[in-house]
Every structure is written in structure tokens, then in C-alpha cells.
PDB file of C-alpha atoms in Angstrom:
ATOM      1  CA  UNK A   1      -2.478  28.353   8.011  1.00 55.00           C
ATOM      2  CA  UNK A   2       0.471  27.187   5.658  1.00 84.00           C
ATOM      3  CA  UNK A   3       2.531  24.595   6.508  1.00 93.00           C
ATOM      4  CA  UNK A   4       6.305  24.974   6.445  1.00 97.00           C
ATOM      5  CA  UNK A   5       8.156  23.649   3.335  1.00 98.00           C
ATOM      6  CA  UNK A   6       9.558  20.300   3.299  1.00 98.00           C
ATOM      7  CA  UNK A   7      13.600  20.391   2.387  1.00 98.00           C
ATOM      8  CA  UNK A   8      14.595  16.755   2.187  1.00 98.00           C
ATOM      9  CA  UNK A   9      18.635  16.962   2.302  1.00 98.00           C
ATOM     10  CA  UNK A  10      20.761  13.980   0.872  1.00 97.00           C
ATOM     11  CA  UNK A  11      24.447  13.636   0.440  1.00 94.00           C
ATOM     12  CA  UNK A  12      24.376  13.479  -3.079  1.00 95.00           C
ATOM     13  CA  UNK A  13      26.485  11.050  -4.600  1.00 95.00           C
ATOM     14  CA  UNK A  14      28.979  11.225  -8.457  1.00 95.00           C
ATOM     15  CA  UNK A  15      26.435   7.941  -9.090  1.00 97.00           C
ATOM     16  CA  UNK A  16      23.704   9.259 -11.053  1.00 97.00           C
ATOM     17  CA  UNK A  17      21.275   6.503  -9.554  1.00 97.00           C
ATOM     18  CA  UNK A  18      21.733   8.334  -6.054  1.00 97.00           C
ATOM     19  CA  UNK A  19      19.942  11.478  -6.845  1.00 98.00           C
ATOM     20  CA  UNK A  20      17.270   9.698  -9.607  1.00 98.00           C
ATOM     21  CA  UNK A  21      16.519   7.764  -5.937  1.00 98.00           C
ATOM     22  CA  UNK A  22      16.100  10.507  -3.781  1.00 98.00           C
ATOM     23  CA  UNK A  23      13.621  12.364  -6.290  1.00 98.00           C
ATOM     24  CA  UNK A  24      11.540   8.969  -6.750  1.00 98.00           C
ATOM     25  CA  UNK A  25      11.461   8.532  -2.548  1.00 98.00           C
ATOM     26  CA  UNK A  26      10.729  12.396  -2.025  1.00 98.00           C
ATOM     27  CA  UNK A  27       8.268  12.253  -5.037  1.00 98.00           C
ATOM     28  CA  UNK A  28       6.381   9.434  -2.890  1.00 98.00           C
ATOM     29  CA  UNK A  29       6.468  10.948   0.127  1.00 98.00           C
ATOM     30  CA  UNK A  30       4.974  14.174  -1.772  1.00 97.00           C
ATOM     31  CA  UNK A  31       2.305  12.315  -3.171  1.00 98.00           C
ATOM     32  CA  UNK A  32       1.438  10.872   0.288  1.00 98.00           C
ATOM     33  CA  UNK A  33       0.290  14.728   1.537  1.00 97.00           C
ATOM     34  CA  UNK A  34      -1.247  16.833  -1.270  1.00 95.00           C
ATOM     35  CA  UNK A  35      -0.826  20.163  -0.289  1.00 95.00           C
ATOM     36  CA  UNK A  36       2.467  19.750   1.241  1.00 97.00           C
ATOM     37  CA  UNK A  37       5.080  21.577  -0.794  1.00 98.00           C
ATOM     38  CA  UNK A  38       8.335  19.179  -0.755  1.00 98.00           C
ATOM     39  CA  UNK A  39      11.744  20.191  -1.834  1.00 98.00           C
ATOM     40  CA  UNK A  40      15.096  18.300  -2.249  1.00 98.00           C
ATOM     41  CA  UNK A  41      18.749  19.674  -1.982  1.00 98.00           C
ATOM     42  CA  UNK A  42      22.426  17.843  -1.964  1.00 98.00           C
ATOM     43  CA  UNK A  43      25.246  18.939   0.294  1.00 96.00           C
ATOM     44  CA  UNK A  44      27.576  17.632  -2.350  1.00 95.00           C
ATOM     45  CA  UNK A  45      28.173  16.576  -5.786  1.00 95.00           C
ATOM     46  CA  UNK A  46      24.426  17.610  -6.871  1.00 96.00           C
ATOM     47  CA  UNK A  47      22.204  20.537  -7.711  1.00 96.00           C
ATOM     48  CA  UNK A  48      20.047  22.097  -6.191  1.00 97.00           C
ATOM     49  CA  UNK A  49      22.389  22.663  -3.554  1.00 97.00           C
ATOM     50  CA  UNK A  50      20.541  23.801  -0.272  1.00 97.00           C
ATOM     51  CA  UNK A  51      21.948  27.849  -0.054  1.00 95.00           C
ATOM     52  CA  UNK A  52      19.990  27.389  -3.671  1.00 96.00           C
ATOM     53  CA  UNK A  53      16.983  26.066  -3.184  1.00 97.00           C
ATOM     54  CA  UNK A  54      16.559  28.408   0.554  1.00 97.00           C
ATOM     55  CA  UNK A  55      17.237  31.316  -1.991  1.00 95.00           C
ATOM     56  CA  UNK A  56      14.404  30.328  -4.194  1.00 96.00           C
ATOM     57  CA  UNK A  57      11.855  29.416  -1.566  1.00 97.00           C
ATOM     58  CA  UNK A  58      12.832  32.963  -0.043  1.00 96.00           C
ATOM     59  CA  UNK A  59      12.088  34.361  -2.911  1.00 96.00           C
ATOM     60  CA  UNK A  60       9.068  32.878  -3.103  1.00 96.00           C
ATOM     61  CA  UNK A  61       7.742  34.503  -0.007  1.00 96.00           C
ATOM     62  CA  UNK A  62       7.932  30.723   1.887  1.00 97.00           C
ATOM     63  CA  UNK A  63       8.632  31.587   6.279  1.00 96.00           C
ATOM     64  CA  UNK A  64       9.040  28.711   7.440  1.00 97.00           C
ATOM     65  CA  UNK A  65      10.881  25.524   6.412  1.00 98.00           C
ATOM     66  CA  UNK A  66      11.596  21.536   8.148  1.00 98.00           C
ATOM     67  CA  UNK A  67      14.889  20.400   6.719  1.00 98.00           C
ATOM     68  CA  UNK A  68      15.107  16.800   6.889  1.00 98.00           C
ATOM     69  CA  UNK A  69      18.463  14.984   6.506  1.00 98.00           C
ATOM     70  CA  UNK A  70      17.971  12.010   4.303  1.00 98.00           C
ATOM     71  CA  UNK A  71      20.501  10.185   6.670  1.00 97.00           C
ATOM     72  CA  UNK A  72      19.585   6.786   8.632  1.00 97.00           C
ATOM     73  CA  UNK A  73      22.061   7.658  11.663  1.00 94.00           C
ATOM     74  CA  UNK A  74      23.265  10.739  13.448  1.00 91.00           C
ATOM     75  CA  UNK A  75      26.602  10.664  12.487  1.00 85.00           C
ATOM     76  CA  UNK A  76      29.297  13.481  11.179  1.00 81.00           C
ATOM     77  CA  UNK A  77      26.488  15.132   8.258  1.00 81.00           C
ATOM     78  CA  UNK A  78      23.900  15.353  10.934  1.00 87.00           C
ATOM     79  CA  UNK A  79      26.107  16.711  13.700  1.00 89.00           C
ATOM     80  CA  UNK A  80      28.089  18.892  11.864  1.00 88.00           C
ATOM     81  CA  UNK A  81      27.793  19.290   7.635  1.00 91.00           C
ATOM     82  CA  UNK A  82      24.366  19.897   8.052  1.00 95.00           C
ATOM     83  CA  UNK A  83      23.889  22.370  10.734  1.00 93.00           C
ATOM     84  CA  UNK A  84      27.090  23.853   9.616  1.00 93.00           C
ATOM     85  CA  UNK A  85      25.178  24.931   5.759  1.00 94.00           C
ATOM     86  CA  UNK A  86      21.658  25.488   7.489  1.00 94.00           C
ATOM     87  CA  UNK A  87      23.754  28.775   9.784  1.00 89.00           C
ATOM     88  CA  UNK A  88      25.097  29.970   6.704  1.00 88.00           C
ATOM     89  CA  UNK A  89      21.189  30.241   5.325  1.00 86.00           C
ATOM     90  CA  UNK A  90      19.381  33.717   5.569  1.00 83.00           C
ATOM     91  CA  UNK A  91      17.376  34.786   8.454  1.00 86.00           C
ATOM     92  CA  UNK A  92      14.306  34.031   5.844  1.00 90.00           C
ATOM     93  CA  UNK A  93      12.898  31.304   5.997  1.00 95.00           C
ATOM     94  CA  UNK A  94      13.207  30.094   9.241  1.00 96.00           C
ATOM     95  CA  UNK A  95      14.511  26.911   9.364  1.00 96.00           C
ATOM     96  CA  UNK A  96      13.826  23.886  11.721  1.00 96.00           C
ATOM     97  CA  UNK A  97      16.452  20.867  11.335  1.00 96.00           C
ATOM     98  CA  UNK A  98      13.984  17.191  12.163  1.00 97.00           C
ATOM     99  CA  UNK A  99      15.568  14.561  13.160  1.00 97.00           C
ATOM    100  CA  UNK A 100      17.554  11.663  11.203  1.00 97.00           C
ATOM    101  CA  UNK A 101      15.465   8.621   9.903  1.00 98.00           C
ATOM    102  CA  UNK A 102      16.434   5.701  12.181  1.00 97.00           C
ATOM    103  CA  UNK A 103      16.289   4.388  14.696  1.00 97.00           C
ATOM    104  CA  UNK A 104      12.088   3.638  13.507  1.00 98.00           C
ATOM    105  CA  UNK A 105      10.194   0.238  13.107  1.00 98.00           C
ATOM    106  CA  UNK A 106       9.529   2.038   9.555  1.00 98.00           C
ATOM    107  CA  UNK A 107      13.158   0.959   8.937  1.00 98.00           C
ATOM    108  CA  UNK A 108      12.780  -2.733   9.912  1.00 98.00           C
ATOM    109  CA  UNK A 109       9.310  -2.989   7.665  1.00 98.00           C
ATOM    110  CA  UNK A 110      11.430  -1.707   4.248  1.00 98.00           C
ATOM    111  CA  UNK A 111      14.505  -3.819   5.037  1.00 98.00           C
ATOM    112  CA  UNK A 112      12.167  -6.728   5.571  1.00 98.00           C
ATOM    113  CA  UNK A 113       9.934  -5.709   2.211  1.00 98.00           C
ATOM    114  CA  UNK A 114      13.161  -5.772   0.582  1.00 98.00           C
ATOM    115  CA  UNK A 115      14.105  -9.175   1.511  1.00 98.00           C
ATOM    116  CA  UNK A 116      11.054 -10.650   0.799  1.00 98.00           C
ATOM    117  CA  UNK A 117      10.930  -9.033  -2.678  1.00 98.00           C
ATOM    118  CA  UNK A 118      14.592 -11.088  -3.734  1.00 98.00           C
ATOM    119  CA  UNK A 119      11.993 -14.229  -3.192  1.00 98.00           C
ATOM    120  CA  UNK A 120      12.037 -14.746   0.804  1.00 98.00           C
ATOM    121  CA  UNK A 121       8.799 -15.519   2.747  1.00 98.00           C
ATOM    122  CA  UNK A 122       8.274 -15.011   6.370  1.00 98.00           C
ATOM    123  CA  UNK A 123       8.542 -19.391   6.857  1.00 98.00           C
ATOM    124  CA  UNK A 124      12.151 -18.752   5.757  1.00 98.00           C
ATOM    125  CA  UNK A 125      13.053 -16.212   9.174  1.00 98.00           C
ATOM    126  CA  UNK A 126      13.564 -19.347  11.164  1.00 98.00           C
ATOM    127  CA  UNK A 127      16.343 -20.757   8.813  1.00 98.00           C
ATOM    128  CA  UNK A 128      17.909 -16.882   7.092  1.00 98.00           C
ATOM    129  CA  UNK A 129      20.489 -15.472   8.400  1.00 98.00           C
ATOM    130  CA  UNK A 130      20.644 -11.710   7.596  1.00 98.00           C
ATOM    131  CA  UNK A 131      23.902  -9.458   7.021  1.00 98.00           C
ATOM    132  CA  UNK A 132      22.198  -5.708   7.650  1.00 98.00           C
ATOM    133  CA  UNK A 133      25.014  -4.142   5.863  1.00 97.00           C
ATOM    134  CA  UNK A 134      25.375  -0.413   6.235  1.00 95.00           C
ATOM    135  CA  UNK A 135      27.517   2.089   4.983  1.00 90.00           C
ATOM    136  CA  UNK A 136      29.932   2.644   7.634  1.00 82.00           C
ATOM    137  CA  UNK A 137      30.716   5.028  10.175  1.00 83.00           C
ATOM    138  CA  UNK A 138      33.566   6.630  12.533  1.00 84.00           C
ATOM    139  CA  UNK A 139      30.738   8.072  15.144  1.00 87.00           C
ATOM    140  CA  UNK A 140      30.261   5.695  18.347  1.00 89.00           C
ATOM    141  CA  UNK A 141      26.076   6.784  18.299  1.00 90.00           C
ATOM    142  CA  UNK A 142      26.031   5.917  15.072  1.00 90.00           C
ATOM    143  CA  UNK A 143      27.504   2.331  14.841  1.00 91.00           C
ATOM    144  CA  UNK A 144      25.359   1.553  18.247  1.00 92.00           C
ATOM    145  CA  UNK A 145      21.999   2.482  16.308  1.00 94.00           C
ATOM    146  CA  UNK A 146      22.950   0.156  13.551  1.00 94.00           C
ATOM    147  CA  UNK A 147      23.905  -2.724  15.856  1.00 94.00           C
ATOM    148  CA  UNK A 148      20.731  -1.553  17.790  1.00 96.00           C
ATOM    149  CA  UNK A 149      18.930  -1.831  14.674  1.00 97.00           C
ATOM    150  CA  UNK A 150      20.174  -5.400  13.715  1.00 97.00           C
ATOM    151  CA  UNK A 151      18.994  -6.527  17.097  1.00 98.00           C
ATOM    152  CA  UNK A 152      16.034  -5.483  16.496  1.00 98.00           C
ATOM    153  CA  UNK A 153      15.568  -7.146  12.759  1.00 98.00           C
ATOM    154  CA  UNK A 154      16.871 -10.264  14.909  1.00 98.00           C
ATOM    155  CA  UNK A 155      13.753 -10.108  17.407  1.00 98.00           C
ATOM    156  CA  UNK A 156      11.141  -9.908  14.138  1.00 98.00           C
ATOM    157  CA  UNK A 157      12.247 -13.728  13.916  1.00 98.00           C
ATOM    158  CA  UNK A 158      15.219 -14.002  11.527  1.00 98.00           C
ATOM    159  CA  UNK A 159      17.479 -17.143  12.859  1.00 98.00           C
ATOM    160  CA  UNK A 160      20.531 -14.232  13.299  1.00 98.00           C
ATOM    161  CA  UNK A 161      21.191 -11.143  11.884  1.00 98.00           C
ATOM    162  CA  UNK A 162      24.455  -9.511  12.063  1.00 96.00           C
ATOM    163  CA  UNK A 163      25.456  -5.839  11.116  1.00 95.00           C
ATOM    164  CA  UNK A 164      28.257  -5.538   8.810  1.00 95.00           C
ATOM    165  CA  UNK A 165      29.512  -1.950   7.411  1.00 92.00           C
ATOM    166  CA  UNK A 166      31.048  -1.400   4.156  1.00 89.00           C
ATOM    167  CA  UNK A 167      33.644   0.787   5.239  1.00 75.00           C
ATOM    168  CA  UNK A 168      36.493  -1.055   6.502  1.00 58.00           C
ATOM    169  CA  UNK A 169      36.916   2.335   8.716  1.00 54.00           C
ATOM    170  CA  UNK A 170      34.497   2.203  11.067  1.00 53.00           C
ATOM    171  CA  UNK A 171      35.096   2.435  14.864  1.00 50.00           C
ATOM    172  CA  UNK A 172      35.969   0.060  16.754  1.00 57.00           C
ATOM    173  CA  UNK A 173      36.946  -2.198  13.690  1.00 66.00           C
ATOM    174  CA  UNK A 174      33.332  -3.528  13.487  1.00 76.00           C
ATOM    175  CA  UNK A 175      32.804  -6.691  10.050  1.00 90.00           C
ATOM    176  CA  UNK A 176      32.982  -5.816   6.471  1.00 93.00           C
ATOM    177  CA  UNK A 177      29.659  -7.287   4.532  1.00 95.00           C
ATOM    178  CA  UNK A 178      31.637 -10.532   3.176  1.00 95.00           C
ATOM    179  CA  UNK A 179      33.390 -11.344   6.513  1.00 94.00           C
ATOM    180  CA  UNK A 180      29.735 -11.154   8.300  1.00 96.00           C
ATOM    181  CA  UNK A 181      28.735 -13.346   5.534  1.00 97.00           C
ATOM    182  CA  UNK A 182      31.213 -15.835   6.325  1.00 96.00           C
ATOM    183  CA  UNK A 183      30.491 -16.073  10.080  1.00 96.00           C
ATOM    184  CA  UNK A 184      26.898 -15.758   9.669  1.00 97.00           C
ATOM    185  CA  UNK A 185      27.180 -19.638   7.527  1.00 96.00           C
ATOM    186  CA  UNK A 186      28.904 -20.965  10.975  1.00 95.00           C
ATOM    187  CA  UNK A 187      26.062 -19.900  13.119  1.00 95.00           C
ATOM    188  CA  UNK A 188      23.930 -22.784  14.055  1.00 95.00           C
ATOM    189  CA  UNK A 189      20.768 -23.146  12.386  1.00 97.00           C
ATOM    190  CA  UNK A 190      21.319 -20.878   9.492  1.00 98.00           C
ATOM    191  CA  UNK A 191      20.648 -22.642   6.153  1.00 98.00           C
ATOM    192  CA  UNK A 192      20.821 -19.751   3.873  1.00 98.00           C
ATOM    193  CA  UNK A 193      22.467 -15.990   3.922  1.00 98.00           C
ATOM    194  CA  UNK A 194      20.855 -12.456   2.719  1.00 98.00           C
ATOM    195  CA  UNK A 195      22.765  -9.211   3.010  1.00 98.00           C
ATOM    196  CA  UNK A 196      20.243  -6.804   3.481  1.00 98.00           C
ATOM    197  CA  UNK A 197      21.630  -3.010   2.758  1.00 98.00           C
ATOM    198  CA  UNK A 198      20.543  -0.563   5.140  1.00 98.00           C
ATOM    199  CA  UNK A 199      21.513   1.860   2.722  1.00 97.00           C
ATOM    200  CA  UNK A 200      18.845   4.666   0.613  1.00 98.00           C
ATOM    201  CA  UNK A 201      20.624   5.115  -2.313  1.00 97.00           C
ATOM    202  CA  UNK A 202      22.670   3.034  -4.713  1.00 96.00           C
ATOM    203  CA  UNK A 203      26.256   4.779  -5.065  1.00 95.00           C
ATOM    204  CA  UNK A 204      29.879   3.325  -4.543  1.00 93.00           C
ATOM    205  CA  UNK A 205      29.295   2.067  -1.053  1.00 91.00           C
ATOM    206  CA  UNK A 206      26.289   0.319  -1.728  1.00 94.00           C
ATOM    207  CA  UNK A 207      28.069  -1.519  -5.042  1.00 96.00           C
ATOM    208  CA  UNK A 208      30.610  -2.566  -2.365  1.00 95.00           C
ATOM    209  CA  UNK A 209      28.050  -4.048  -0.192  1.00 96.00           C
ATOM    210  CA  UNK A 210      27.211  -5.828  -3.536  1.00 97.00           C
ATOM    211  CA  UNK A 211      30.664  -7.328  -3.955  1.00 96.00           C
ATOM    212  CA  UNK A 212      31.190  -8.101  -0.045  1.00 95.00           C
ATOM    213  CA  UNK A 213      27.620 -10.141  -0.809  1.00 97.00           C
ATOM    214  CA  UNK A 214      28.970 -12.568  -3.641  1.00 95.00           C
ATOM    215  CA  UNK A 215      29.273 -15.375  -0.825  1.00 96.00           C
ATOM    216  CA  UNK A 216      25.663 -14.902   0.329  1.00 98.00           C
ATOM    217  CA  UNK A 217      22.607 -16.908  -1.130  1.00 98.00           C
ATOM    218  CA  UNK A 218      20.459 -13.860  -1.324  1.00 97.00           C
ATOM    219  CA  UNK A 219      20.967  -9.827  -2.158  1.00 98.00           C
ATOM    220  CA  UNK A 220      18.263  -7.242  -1.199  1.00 98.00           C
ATOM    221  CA  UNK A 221      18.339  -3.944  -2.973  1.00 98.00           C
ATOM    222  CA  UNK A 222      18.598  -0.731  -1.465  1.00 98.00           C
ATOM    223  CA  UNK A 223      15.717   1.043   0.499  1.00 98.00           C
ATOM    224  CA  UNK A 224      15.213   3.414  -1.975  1.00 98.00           C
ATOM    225  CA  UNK A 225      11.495   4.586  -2.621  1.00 98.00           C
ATOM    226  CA  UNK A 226       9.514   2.394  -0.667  1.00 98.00           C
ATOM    227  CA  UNK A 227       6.507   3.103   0.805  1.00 98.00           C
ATOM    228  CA  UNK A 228       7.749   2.828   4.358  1.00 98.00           C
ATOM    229  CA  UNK A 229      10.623   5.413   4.257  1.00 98.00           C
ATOM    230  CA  UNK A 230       8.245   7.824   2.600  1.00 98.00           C
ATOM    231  CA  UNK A 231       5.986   7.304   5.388  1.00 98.00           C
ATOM    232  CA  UNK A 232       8.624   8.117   7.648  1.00 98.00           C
ATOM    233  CA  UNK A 233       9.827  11.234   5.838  1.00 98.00           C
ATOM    234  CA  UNK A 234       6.585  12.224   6.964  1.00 98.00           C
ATOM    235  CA  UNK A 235       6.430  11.161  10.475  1.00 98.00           C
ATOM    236  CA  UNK A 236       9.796  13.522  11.277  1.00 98.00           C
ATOM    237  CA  UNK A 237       8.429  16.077   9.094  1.00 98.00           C
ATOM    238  CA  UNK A 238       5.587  16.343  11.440  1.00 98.00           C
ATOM    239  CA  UNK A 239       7.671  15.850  14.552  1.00 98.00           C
ATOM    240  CA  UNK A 240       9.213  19.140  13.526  1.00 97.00           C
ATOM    241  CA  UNK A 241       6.482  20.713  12.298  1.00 96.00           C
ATOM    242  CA  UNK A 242       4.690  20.411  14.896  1.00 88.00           C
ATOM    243  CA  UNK A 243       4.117  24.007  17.249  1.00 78.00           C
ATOM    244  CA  UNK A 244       6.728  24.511  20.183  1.00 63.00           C
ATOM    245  CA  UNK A 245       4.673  24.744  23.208  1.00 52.00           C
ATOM    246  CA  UNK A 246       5.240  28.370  25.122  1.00 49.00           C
ATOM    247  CA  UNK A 247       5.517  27.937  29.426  1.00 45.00           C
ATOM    248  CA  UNK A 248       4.083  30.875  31.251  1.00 43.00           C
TER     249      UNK A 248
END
């Protein structure tokens, strides 16, 4: 039996490092399942844009297809920019949308791996306090994952860990990265400060994370390619892939 296609979806991004990111983290997750055919497509600013690459795997006589968006939240691209392209798709292949990335434990290992790769060891959690600085967001669901998310990062250990967006649009008015920083050296106990992105991709949201971090002792670099978010593109792959059972 042949396994539907994987169509990873990312924004895309004018930053060429966005999409060289994407390819190396779906490239990773491809090598984790031989067999499994993997695919990649941008909703903006890159090619292969996803009407392209459903046209080609059409073509290519492919039925059934999991597109997963390469997003860590369910905010406006998973609601609405992504559905919205996936209608406009042919009635071959069928297509099954998986769900978003986070919230997963996946997520809290590769932030972690990150931090501890910038020269932080686990006897350093009691004393660290952690900015988990994410992109930014309008959508109520998605700022309470992140927060969510941070809490969670918190009970791993880490003396406090505060989310931080670097948007300064983001509802309910919620910290930029460098004024998180600056509350975070208040907070009792904390002896040093990492900014931890909970970003994928570098891009011009992520360098402003960057800047908002200049007052912070430590920077983490984006998620990127590691081995636990290509684990993960897995796990919702399979979630989705998985048959639909039928009721009598």
C-alpha cells in the first residue's frame, strides 16, 4: 500500500536562510523514513508554491497527500491562508491538512538542545532565566500555547522562563524580547539570562529577537533542523496519515 505524500508547507520568507532551513529540516525528517516521499511548498515569497507542487504530484499519478503546516501555533496561516490555498487544489490528490507543530514535548527538547549548545548545562537551570521569544501573534489560541509552552520549559527546571514575542502587535499587549529580558534580571534567583527563539527559521523576526536579546547573557539559535522537530514532522504526519475509522 503507498503511503500518502508528505507536503511540508512554510511561510516562506524574502530571507534566503528561511527556505535553505526548511529544505535542511524537511531533508532530515526525509531521511528519518526511507520510503516516504516528502515534499516542501511556500505560501509566499518562495517557489515551489503549493498549487505547483499539487500539480506535479498529480501529474505524477500521487492520490493521496498530508499537508503539514510548518507553523508552531494555530494562528491566522493555519486557520485561514492555509485551508484557504488547499480548496483551491484539484480534486486529485486528496488532501488531508495535520495538525500544527506545538503544543509537543518535541518542542521543549529542541529549545532546550539549543540552549545547551550556546554553552549551558543542565546545573545552570536552577540559576537561567529563559526569554522563550516567539514571533508574535494577534490570535488569543495562539499566544495561550506559547505562554502554555513557557510554563512548561519553566517546570523542566529553569529558575523562570518568560515568553516574550517579537511583534510589538500581539494581543493583549503581551513583552517584546528585550523588555522580558529586563524583568527576567529582577526576578529573584536569576544569575544569568538566555533568550531562547521559539522560532524555525531565521528571517526578519527572528533578527529582531536577536536585537531585543543584546541585554541577555546568552542567545540560542533558531530551531531549525534539529533532530527533534524532524521527529515531530513525523509524528503529525502519521497522526494524519493514519486510516479514519468507518462506524456501522
Amino acid at each position: 500500500m503507498n503511503r500518502p505524500v508528505l507536503l511540508v508547507i512554510a511561510h516562506g520568507s524574502r530571507d534566503p536562510r528561511h527556505a535553505a532551513t526548511v529544505q535542511a529540516l524537511v531533508r532530515r525528517a526525509g531521511a528519518l523514513r526511507p520510503g516516504l516521499r516528502v515534499e516542501t511548498a511556500f505560501l509566499d515569497f518562495n517557489l515551489p508554491s503549493v498549487p505547483g507542487v499539487l500539480d506535479r504530484l498529480a501529474a505524477d499519478g500521487v492520490r493521496e497527500v498530508v499537508a503539514l503546516p510548518l507553523l508552531l501555533t494555530r494562528a491566522f496561516h493555519a486557520k485561514a491562508d492555509i485551508p484557504a490555498v488547499l480548496r483551491q487544489a484539484p480534486p486529485s490528490p486528496a488532501v488531508r491538512q495535520a495538525e500544527v507543530l506545538g503544543p509537543s514535548p518535541l518542542l521543549i527538547a529542541a529549545v532546550e538542545r539549543r540552549l545547551y549548545e550556546v554553552g549551558l548545562t543542565p546545573a545552570d537551570k536552577p540559576t537561567t532565566g529563559v526569554v522563550l521569544a516567539s514571533a508574535g501573534s494577534t490570535d488569543p489560541e495562539a499566544i495561550a500555547v506559547i505562554a502554555e509552552t513557557a510554563r512548561e520549559l519553566r517546570r523542566t527546571g529553569w529558575c523562570s522562563v518568560r515568553p516574550a514575542f517579537a511583534s510589538a502587535v500581539t494581543a493583549g499587549g503581551l513583552p517584546r524580547t528585550e523588555d522580558a529580558v529586563r524583568t527576567l534580571r529582577t526576578d529573584p534567583g536569576v544569575h544569568r539570562v538566555a533568550v531562547a527563539p521559539y522560532v524555525i527559521a531565521p528571517g526578519r523576526l527572528p533578527d529582531r529577537i536577536a536585537a531585543g536579546a543584546a541585554g541577555a547573557d546568552v542567545l540560542a539559535d533558531v530551531l531549525g533542523p534539529s533532530p527533534e522537530l524532524a521527529r515531530l514532522l513525523l509524528e503529525r504526519y502519521e497522526a494524519a496519515a493514519r486510516p479514519v475509522a468507518r462506524t456501522a
